[in-house]
Short mmCIF file of C-alpha atoms in Angstrom, two decimals:
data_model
loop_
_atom_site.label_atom_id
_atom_site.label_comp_id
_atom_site.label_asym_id
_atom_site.label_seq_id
_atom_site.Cartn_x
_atom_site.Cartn_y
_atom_site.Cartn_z
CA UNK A 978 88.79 -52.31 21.39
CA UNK A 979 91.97 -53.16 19.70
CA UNK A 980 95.21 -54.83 21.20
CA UNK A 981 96.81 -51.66 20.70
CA UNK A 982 94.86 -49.36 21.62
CA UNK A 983 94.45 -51.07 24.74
CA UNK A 984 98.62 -51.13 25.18
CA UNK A 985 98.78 -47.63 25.10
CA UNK A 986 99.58 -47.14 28.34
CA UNK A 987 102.40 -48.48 28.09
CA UNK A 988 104.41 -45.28 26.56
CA UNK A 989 103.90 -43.26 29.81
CA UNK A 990 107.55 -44.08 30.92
CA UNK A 991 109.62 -42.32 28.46
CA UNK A 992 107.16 -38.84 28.89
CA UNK A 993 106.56 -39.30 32.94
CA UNK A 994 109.46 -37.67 34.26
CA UNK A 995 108.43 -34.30 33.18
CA UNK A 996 105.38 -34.33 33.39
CA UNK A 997 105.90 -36.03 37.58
CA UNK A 998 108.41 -34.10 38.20
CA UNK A 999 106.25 -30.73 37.01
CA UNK A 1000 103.60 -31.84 39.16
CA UNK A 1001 106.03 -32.23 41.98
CA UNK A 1002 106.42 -28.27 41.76
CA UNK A 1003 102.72 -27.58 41.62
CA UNK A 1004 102.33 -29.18 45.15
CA UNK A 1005 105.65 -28.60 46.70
CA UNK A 1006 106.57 -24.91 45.62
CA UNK A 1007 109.94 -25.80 44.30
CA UNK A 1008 111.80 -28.48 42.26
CA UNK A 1009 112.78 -32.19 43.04
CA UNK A 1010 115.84 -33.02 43.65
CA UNK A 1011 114.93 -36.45 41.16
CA UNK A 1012 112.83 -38.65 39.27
CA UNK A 1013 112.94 -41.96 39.73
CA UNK A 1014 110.55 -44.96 38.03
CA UNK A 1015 109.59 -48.84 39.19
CA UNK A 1016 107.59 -50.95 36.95
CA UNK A 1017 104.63 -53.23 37.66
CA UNK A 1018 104.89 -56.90 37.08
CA UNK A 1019 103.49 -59.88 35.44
CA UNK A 1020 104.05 -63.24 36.71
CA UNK A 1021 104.48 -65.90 33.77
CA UNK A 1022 104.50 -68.70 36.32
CA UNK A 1023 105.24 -69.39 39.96
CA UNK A 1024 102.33 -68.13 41.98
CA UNK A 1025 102.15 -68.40 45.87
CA UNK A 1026 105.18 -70.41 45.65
CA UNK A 1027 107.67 -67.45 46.69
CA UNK A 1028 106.86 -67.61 50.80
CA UNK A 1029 106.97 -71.04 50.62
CA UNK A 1030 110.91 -70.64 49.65
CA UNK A 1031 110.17 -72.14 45.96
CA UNK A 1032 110.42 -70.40 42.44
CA UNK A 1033 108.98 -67.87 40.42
CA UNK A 1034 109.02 -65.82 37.15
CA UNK A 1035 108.10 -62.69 36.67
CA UNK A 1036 108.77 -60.29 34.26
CA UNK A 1037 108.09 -56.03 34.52
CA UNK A 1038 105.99 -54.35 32.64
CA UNK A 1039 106.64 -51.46 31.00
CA UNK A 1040 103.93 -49.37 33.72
CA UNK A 1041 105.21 -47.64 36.00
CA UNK A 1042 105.02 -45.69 39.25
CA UNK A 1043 107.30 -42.44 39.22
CA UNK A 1044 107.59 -40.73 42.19
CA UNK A 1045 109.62 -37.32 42.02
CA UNK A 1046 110.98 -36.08 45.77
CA UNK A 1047 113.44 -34.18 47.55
CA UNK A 1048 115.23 -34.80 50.94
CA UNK A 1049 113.78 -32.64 54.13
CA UNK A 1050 116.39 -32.04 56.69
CA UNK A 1051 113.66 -31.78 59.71
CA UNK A 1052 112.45 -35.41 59.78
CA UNK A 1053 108.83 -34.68 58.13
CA UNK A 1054 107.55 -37.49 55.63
CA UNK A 1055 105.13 -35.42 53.22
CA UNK A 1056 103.74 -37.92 50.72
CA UNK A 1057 101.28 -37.21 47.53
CA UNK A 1058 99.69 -38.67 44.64
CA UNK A 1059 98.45 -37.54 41.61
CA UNK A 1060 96.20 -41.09 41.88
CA UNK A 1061 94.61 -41.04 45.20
CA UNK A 1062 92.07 -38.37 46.81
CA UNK A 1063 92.49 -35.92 49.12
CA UNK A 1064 95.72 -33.16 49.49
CA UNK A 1065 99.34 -34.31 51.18
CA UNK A 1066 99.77 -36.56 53.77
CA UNK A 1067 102.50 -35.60 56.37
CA UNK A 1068 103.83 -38.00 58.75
CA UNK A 1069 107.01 -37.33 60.65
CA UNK A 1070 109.56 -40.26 60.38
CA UNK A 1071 109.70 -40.25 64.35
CA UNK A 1072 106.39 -41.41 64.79
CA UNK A 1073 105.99 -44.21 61.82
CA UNK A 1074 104.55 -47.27 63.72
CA UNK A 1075 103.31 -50.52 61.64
CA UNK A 1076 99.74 -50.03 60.63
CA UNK A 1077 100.02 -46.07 62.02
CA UNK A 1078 98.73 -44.92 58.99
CA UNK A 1079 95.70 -46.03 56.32
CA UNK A 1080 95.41 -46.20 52.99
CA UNK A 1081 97.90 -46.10 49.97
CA UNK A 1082 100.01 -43.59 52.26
CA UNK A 1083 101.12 -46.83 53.68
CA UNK A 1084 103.21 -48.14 51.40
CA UNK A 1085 105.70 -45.45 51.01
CA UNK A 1086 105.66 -45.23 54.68
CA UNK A 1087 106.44 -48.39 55.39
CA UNK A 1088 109.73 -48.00 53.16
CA UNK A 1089 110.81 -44.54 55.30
CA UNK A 1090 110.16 -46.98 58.33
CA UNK A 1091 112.08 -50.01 57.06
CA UNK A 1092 114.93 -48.15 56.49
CA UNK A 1093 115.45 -46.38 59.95
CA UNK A 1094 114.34 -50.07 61.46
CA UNK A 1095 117.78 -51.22 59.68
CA UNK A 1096 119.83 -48.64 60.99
CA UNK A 1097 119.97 -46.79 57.55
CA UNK A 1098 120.32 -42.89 58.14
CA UNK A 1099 116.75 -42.11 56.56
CA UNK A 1100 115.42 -38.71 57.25
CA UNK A 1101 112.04 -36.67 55.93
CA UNK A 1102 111.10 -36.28 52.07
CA UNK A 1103 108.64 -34.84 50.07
CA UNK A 1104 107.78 -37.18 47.41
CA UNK A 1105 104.71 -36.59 44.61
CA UNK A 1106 103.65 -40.38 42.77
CA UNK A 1107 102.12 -40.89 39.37
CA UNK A 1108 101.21 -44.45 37.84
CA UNK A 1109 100.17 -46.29 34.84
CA UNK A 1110 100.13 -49.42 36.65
CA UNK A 1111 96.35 -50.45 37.03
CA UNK A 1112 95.68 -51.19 41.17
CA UNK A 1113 93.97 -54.25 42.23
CA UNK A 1114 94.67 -56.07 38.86
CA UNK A 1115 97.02 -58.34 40.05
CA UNK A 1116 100.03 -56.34 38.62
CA UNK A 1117 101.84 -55.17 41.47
CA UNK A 1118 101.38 -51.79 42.13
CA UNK A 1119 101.95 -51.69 45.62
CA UNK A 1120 105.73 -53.23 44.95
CA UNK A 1121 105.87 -50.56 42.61
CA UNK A 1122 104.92 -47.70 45.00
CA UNK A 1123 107.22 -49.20 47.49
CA UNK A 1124 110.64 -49.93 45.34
CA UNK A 1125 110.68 -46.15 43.83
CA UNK A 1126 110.16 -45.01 47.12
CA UNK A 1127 112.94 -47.04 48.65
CA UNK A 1128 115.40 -46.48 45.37
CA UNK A 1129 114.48 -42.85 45.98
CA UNK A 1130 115.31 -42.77 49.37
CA UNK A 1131 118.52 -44.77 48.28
CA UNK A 1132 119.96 -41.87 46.29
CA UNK A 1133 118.36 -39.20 48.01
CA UNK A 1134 120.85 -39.97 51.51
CA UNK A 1135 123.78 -41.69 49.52
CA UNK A 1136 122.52 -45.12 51.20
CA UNK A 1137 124.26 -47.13 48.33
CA UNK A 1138 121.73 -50.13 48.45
CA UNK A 1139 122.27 -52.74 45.61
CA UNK A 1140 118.52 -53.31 43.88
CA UNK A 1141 117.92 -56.52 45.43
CA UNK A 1142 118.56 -55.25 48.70
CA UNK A 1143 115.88 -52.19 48.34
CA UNK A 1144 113.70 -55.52 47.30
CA UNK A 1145 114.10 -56.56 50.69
CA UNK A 1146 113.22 -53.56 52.43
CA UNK A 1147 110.23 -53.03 50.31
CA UNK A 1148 109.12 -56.81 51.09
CA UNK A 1149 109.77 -56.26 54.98
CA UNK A 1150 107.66 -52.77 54.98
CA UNK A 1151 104.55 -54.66 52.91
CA UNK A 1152 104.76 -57.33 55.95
CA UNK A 1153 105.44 -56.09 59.15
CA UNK A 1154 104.06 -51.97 58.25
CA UNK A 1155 100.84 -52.61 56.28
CA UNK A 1156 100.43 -56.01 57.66
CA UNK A 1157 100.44 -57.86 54.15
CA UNK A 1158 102.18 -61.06 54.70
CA UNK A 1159 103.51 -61.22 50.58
CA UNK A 1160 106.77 -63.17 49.36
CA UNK A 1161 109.96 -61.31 47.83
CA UNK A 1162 108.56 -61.97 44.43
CA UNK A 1163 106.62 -58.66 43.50
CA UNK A 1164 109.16 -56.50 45.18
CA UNK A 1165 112.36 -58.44 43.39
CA UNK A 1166 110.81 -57.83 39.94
CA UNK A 1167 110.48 -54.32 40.32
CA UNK A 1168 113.36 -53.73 41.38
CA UNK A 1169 115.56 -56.04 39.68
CA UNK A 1170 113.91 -57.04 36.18
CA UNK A 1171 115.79 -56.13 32.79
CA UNK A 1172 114.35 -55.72 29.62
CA UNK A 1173 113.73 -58.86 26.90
CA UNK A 1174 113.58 -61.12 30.18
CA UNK A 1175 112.04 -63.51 32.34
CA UNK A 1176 113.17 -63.16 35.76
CA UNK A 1177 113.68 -66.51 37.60
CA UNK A 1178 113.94 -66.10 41.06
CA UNK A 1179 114.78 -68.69 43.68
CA UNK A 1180 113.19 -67.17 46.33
CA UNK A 1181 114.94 -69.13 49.05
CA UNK A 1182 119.15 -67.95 48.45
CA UNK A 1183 117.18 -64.91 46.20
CA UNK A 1184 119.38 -66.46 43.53
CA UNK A 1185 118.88 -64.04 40.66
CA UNK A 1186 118.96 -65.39 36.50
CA UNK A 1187 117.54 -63.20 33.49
CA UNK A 1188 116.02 -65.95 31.17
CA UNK A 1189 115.35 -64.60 27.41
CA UNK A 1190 111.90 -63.80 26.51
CA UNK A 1191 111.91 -62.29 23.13
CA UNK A 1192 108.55 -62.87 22.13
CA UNK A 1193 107.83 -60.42 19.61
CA UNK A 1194 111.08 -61.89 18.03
CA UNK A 1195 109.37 -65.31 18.07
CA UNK A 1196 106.14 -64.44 16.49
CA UNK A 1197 104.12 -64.43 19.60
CA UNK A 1198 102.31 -61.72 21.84
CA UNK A 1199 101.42 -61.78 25.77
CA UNK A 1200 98.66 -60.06 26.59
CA UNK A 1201 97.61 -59.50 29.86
CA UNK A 1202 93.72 -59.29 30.79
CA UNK A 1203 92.82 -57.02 33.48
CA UNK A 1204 89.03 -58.36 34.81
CA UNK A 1205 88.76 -54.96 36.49
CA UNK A 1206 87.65 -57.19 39.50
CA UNK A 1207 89.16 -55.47 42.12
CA UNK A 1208 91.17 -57.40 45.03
CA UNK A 1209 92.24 -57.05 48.62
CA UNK A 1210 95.09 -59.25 49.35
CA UNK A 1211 95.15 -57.81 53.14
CA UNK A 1212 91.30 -59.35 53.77
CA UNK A 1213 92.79 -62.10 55.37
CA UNK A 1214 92.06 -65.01 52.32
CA UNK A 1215 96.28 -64.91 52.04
CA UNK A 1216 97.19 -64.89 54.91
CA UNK A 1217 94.82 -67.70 55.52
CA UNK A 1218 96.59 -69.74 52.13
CA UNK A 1219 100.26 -69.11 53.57
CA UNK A 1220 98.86 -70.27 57.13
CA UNK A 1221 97.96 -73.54 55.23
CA UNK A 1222 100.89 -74.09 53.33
CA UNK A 1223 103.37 -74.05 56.71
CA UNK A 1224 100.78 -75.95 58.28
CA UNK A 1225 101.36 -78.27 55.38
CA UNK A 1226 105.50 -78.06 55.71
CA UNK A 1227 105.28 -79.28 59.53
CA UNK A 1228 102.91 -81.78 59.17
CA UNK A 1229 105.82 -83.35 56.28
CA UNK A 1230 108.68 -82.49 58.47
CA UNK A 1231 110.27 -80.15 55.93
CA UNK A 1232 111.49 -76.70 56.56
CA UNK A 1233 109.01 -75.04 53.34
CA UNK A 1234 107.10 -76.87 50.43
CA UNK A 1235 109.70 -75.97 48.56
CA UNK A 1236 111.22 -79.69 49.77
CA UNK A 1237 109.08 -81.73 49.06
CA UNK A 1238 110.45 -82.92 45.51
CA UNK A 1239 108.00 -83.49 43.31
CA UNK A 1240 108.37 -86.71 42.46
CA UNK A 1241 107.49 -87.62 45.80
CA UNK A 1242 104.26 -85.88 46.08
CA UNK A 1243 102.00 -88.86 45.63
CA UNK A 1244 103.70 -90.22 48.75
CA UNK A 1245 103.32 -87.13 50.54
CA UNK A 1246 99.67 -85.75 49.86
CA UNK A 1247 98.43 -89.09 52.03
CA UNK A 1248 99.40 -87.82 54.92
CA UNK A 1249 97.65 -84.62 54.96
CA UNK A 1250 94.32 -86.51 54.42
CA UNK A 1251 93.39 -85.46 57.68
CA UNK A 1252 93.55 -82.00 56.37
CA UNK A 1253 91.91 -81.80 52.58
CA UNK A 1254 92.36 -78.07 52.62
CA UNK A 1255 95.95 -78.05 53.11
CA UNK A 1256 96.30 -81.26 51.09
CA UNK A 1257 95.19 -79.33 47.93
CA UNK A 1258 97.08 -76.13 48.93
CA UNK A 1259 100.34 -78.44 49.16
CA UNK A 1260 99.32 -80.15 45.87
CA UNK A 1261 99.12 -76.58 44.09
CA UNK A 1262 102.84 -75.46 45.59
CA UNK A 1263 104.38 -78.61 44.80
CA UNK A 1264 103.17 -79.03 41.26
CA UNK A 1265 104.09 -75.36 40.68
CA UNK A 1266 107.74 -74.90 41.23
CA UNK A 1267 108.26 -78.08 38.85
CA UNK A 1268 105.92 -76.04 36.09
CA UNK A 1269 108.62 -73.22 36.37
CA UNK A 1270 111.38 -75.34 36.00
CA UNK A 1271 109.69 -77.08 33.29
CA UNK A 1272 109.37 -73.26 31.96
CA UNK A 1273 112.72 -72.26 32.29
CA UNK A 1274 114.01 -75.75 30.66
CA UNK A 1275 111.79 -74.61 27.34
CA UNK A 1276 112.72 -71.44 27.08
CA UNK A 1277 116.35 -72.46 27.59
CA UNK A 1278 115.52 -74.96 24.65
CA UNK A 1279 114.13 -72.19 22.35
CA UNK A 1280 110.74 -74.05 22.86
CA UNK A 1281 108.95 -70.71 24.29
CA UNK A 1282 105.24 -72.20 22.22
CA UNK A 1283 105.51 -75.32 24.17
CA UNK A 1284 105.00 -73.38 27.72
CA UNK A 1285 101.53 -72.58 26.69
CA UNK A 1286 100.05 -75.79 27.89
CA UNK A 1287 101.93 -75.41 31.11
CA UNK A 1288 100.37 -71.92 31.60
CA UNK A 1289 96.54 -73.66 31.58
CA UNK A 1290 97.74 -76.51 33.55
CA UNK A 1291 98.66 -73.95 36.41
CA UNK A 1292 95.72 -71.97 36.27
CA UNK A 1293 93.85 -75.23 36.88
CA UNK A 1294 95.88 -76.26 39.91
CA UNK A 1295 95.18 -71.94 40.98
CA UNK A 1296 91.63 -72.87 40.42
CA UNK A 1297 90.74 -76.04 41.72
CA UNK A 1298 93.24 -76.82 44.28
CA UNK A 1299 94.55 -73.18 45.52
CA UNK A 1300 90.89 -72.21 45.04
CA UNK A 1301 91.77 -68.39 44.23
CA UNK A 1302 90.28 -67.38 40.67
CA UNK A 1303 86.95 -66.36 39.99
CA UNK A 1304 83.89 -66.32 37.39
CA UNK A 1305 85.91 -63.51 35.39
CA UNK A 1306 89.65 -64.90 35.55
CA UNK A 1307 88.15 -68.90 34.27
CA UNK A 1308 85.93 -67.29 31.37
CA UNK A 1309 88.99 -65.01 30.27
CA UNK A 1310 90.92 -67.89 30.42
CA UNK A 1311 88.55 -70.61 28.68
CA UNK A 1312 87.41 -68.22 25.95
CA UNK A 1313 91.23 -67.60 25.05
CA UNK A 1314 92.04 -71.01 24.79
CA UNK A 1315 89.00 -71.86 23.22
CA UNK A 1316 89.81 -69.07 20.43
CA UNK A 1317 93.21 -70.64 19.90
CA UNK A 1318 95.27 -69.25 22.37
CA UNK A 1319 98.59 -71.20 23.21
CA UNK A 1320 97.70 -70.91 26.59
CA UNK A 1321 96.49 -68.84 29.56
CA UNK A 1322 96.26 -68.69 33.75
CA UNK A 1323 95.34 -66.36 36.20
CA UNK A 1324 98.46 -64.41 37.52
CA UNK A 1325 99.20 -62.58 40.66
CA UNK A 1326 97.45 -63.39 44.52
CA UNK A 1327 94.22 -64.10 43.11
CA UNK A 1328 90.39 -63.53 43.64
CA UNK A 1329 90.18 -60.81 40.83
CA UNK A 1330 93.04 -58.89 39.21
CA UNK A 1331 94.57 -60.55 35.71
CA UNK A 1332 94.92 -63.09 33.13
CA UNK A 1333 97.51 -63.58 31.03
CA UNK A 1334 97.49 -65.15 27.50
CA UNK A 1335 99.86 -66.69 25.39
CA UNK A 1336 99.11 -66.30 21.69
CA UNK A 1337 100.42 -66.12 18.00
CA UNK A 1338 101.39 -62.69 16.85
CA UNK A 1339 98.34 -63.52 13.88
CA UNK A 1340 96.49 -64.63 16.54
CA UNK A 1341 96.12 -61.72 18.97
CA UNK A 1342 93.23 -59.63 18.15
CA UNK A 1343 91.27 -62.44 17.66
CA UNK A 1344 91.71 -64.02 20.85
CA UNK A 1345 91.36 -60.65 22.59
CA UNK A 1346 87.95 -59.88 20.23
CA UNK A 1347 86.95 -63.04 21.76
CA UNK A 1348 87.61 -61.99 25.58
CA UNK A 1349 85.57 -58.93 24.87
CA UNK A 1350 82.50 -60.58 23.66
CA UNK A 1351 82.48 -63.04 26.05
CA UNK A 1352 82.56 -60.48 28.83
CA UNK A 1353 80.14 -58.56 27.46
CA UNK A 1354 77.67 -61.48 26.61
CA UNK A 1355 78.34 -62.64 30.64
CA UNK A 1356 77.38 -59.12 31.63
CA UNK A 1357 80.78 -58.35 33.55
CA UNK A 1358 82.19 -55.11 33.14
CA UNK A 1359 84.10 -54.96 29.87
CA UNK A 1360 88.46 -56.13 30.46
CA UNK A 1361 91.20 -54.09 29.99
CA UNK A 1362 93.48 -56.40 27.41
CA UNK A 1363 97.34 -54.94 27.10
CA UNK A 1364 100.59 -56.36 25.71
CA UNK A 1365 103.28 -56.95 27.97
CA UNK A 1366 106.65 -56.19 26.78
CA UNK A 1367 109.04 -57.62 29.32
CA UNK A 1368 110.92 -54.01 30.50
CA UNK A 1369 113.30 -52.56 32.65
CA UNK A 1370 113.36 -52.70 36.76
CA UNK A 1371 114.02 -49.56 39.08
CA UNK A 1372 115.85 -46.47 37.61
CA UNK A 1373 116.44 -43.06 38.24
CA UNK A 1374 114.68 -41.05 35.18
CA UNK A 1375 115.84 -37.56 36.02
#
């Protein structure tokens, strides 16, 4: 398998609308009133740190979730996916109750239900979804589902909602609807990313800046390694992390981890040693908002090779302190530094899902050769290895 032909994916955005918006007709018996797009995302650095007020930096990629849909005047929610088994699921926006509904139905839901929660003059829809972006991989999908629902819904009733604040409503559906209790990160990327950029995020004031990340400018490639280990983040293993980390805020008497400066950490981490668990958990947030800033400061000095070691260094702290990779995520990530990449971590909520990897453009299918093999001589089922172009946030394709 070649880097490339692994990437292909990747040109479904420019063809989707079409093809979504023909399948929209198939199902509904007429045509949609719009197309609309929201890309998946990769976090370059920052993980776990957004609900504990702190930093993060994600950038989209260029898969997507396009949903076409039209407005319903009599308050039915008909939702479909060319992804998911079984025919339409039809809801009526009366009745939408957190965790009234199963399955990937709930997402999209959940936006319909946010929305009329905030006063917002929502009414029924029939929407159809496709995707590129691979679920369970650590790469977002279910932000995706839920900001071109939400930007949908937007235009659909003239509700005039700025992208950050559709982020919002997409963050507040995935917690108090489906009952996942995620930061703003995942939802702020897709909704508010732009192409050639690094979004960096302070996810306290949801302070917005779009850092530079022209790699292919710079020589380099990031390539993203999908284990194909599949992961749950509503089993109860993040809530249990988050739980930790405010445990670990009160015990410090600060209002999130996010102020505890990390200079002062050594003084700090001795008074949790009642607690090791949260001790480590605390060691992981605190070390990891001063690796994005220590990002940001070397990509603001044209220095983008030198956050390679900074990318391993985190995925350590993921490992061993956060204690969320697995057998799959540390062997992608050894055997791509071991084959020279610059660096490489696990990215997204952990216990399956992705990699990414740093590397020279010369570099690439090397490292990603290497990857394969070692999969394949450990017996796990063979990765899915892309490039990840930073791209473009929520639009309207159609």
């Amino acid at each position: 398998m070649t880097v490339h032909e692994a990437a292909a994916p990747a040109t479904e955005r420019p063809h989707g609308a079409p093809r979504t918006a023909a399948a929209f007709r198939a199902v509904y018996g007429a045509a949609p009133e719009g197309v609309w797009a929201a890309p998946g995302r990769v976090n370059l650095i920052g993980e776990h740190t957004d609900y504990n007020d702190g930093f993060v930096m994600p950038l989209a990629l260029p898969h997507t979730t396009i949903a076409a849909a039209s407005a319903r005047p009599d308050g039915v929610l008909r939702l479909h996916s060319g992804g998911a088994e079984g025919g339409i699921v039809e809801l009526r926006v009366d009745d939408l109750r957190p965790a009234s509904d199963g399955g990937w139905a709930a997402y999209p839901a959940g936006i319909a239900w946010a929305m009329r929660e905030a006063g917002l003059p929502v009414g029924g829809a029939d929407l159809h979804f496709d995707s590129t972006v691979p679920t369970g991989a650590g790469l977002s999908s279910s932000a995706a589902l839920e900001v071109v629902t939400a930007l949908a819904l937007n235009d659909l009733y003239a509700l005039g909602l700025e992208p950050l604040r559709l982020a919002q409503l997409a963050q507040r559906a995935e917690n108090a609807f489906v009952g996942v209790p995620c930061g703003i990160m995942d939802q702020t990327a897709a909704a508010c990313c732009t192409p050639g950029h690094a979004l960096f995020l302070d996810a306290r004031d949801l302070s917005l800046r779009q850092v530079p990340f022209d790699l292919a400018g710079e020589g380099l490639r990031l390539l993203v390694v999908d284990t194909r280990v599949k992961h749950e983040l509503g089993d109860g293993a993040y809530a249990e992390r988050r739980a930790g980390c405010e445990r670990g805020a009160r015990a410090l008497g600060v209002r999130a981890l996010r102020d505890v400066p990390h200079a002062l950490l050594p003084e700090a981490l001795p008074k949790l040693a009642g607690e090791p668990v949260v001790q480590d958990l605390v060691r992981h947030i605190v070390t990891e908002n001063h690796r994005v800033e220590e990002v940001v400061a070397r990509l603001d000095a044209g220095d983008t090779r030198a956050i390679g070691a900074l990318l391993t260094e985190g995925h350590r702290s993921l490992r061993d302190d956060f204690k969320i990779s697995c057998a799959e995520l540390d062997l992608a990530v050894d055997t791509a530094v071991t084959a020279g990449a610059l660096g490489a971590r696990m990215t997204g909520g952990g216990f399956g899902g992705s990699a990414i990897v740093l590397v020279e453009e010369a570099d690439a299918q090397r490292v990603t050769d290497a990857v394969t093999t070692a999969f394949a001589t450990a017996g796990h089922t063979a990765p899915r290895i892309f490039t990840a172009v930073p791209g473009a946030g929520a639009c309207r394709l159609a």
